[in-house]
CSV table of C-alpha atoms in Angstrom, one decimal:
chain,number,residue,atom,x,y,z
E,1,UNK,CA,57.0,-5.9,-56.0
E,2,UNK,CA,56.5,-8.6,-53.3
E,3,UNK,CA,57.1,-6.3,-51.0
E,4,UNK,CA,54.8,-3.4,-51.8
E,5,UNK,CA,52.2,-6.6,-52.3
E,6,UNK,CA,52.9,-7.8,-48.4
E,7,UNK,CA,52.3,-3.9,-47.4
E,8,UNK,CA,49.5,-3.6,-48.7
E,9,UNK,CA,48.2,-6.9,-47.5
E,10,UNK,CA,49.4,-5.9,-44.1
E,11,UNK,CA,48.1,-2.6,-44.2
E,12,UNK,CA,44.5,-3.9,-45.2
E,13,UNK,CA,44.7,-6.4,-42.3
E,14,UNK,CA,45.6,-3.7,-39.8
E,15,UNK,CA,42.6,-1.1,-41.3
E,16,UNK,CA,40.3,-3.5,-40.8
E,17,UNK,CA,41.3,-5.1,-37.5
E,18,UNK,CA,41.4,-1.3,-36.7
E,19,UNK,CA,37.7,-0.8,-37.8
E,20,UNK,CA,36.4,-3.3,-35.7
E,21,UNK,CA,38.4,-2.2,-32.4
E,22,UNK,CA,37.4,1.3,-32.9
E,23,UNK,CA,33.9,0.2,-33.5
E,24,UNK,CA,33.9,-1.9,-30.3
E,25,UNK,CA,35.0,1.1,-28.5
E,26,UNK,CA,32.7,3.6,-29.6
E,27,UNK,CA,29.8,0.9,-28.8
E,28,UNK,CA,31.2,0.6,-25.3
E,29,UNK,CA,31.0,4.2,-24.5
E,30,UNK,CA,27.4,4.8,-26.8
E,31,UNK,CA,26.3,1.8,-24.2
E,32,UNK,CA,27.9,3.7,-21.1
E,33,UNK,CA,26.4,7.3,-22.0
E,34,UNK,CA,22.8,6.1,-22.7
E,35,UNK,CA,23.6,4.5,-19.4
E,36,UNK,CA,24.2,7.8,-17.4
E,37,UNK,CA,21.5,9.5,-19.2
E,38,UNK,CA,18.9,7.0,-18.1
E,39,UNK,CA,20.0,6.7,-14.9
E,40,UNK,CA,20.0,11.0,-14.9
E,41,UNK,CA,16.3,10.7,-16.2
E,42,UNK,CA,15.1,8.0,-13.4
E,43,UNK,CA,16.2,10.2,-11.0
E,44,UNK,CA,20.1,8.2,-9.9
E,45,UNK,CA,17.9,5.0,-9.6
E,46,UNK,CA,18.2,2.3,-12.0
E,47,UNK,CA,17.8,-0.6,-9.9
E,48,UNK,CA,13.9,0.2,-9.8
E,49,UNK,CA,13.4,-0.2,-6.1
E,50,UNK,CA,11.8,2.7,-5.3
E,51,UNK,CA,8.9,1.9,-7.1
E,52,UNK,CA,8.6,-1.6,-5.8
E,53,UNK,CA,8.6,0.7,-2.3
E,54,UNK,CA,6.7,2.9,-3.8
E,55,UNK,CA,3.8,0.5,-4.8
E,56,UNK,CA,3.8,-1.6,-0.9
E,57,UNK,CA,3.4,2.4,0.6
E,58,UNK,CA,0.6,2.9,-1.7
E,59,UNK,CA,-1.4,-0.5,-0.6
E,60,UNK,CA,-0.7,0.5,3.0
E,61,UNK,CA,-2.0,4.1,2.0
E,62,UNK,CA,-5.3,2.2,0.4
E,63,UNK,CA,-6.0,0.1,2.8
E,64,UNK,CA,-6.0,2.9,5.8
E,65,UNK,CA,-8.1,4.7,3.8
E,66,UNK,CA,-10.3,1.9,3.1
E,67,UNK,CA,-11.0,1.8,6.7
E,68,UNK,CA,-11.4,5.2,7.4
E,69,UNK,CA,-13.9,6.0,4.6
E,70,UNK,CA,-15.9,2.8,5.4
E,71,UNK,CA,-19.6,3.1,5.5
E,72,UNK,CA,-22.2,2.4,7.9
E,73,UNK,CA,-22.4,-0.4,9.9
E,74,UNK,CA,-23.0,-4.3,8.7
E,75,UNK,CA,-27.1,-4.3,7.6
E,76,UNK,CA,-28.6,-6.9,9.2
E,77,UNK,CA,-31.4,-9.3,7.0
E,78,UNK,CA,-35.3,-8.9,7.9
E,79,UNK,CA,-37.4,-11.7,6.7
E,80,UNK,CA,-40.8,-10.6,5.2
E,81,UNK,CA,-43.2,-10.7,7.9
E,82,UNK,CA,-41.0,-10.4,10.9
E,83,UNK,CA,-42.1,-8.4,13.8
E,84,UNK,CA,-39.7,-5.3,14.5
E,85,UNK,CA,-40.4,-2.2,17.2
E,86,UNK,CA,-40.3,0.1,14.1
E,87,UNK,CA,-42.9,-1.6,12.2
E,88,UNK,CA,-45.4,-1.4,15.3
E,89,UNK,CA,-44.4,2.0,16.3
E,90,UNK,CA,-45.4,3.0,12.4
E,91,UNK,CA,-48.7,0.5,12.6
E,92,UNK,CA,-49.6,2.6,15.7
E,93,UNK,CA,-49.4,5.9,14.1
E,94,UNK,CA,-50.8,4.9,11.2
E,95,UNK,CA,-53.8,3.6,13.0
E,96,UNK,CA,-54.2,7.2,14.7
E,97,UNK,CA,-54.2,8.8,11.6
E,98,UNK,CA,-56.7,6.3,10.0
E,99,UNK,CA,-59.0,6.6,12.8
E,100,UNK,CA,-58.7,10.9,12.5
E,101,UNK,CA,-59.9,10.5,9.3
E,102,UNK,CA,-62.6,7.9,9.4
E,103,UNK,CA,-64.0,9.0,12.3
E,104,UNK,CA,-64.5,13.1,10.4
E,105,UNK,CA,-65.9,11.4,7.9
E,106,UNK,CA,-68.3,9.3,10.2
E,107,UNK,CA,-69.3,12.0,12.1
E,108,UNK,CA,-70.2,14.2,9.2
E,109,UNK,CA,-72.2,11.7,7.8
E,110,UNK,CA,-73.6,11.4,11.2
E,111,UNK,CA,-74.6,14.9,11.2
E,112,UNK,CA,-76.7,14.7,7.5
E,113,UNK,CA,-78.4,12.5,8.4
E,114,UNK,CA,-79.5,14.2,11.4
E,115,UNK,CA,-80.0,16.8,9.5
E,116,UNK,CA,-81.8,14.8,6.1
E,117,UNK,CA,-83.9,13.0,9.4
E,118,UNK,CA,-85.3,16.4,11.3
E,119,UNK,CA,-86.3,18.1,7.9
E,120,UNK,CA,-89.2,16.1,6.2
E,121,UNK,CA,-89.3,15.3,2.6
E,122,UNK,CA,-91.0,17.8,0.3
E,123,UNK,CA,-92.7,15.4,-2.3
């Protein structure tokens, strides 16, 4: 009876020690297959640095076309009241077209009163 008791005792001890080297395994390869399959899904790179290389080509990519796209020149400040050949090129011709009109409307009231002055009054 001692015997069959010591079996049993060491056949407990080896089904378990055997449960927790089999599960060791299985987790080893589980770890190494969802290894493989990430590094199948990231394309055979799972150090990341193509997108750190990624990232600097897209700053160089931004930055040329930052430069190329630029707009117009840098806009200079005009103070209120400052004298510029555009400002007295549009005086000028506003001027001529103020006169144009003043002056019609001068000389037809130029003309009736001429014509109020030769005609005498019928009171």
């Amino acid at each position: 009876m001692a015997l069959r008791s010591l079996l049993l005792l060491l056949l407990a001890a080896i089904s378990s020690v055997q449960a927790l080297v089999m599960q060791g395994l299985t987790g080893q390869l589980s770890a190494r297959r969802a290894a493989a399959e990430q590094s199948t899904r990231l394309g055979g790179c799972p150090c990341m640095a193509c997108r750190t290389n990624l990232k600097k080509e897209k700053r160089l990519r931004n930055r040329v076309n930052a430069f190329r796209f630029k707009k117009g020149g840098p806009v200079r400040f005009v103070r209120p009241g400052q004298y510029t050949p555009e400002d007295a090129k549009k005086a000028s011709e506003d001027a001529e077209f103020y006169s144009l009109v003043y002056s019609y409307s001068a000389a037809a009231e130029a003309e009736d009163s001429e014509e109020s002055s030769g005609k005498p009054s019928q009171n």
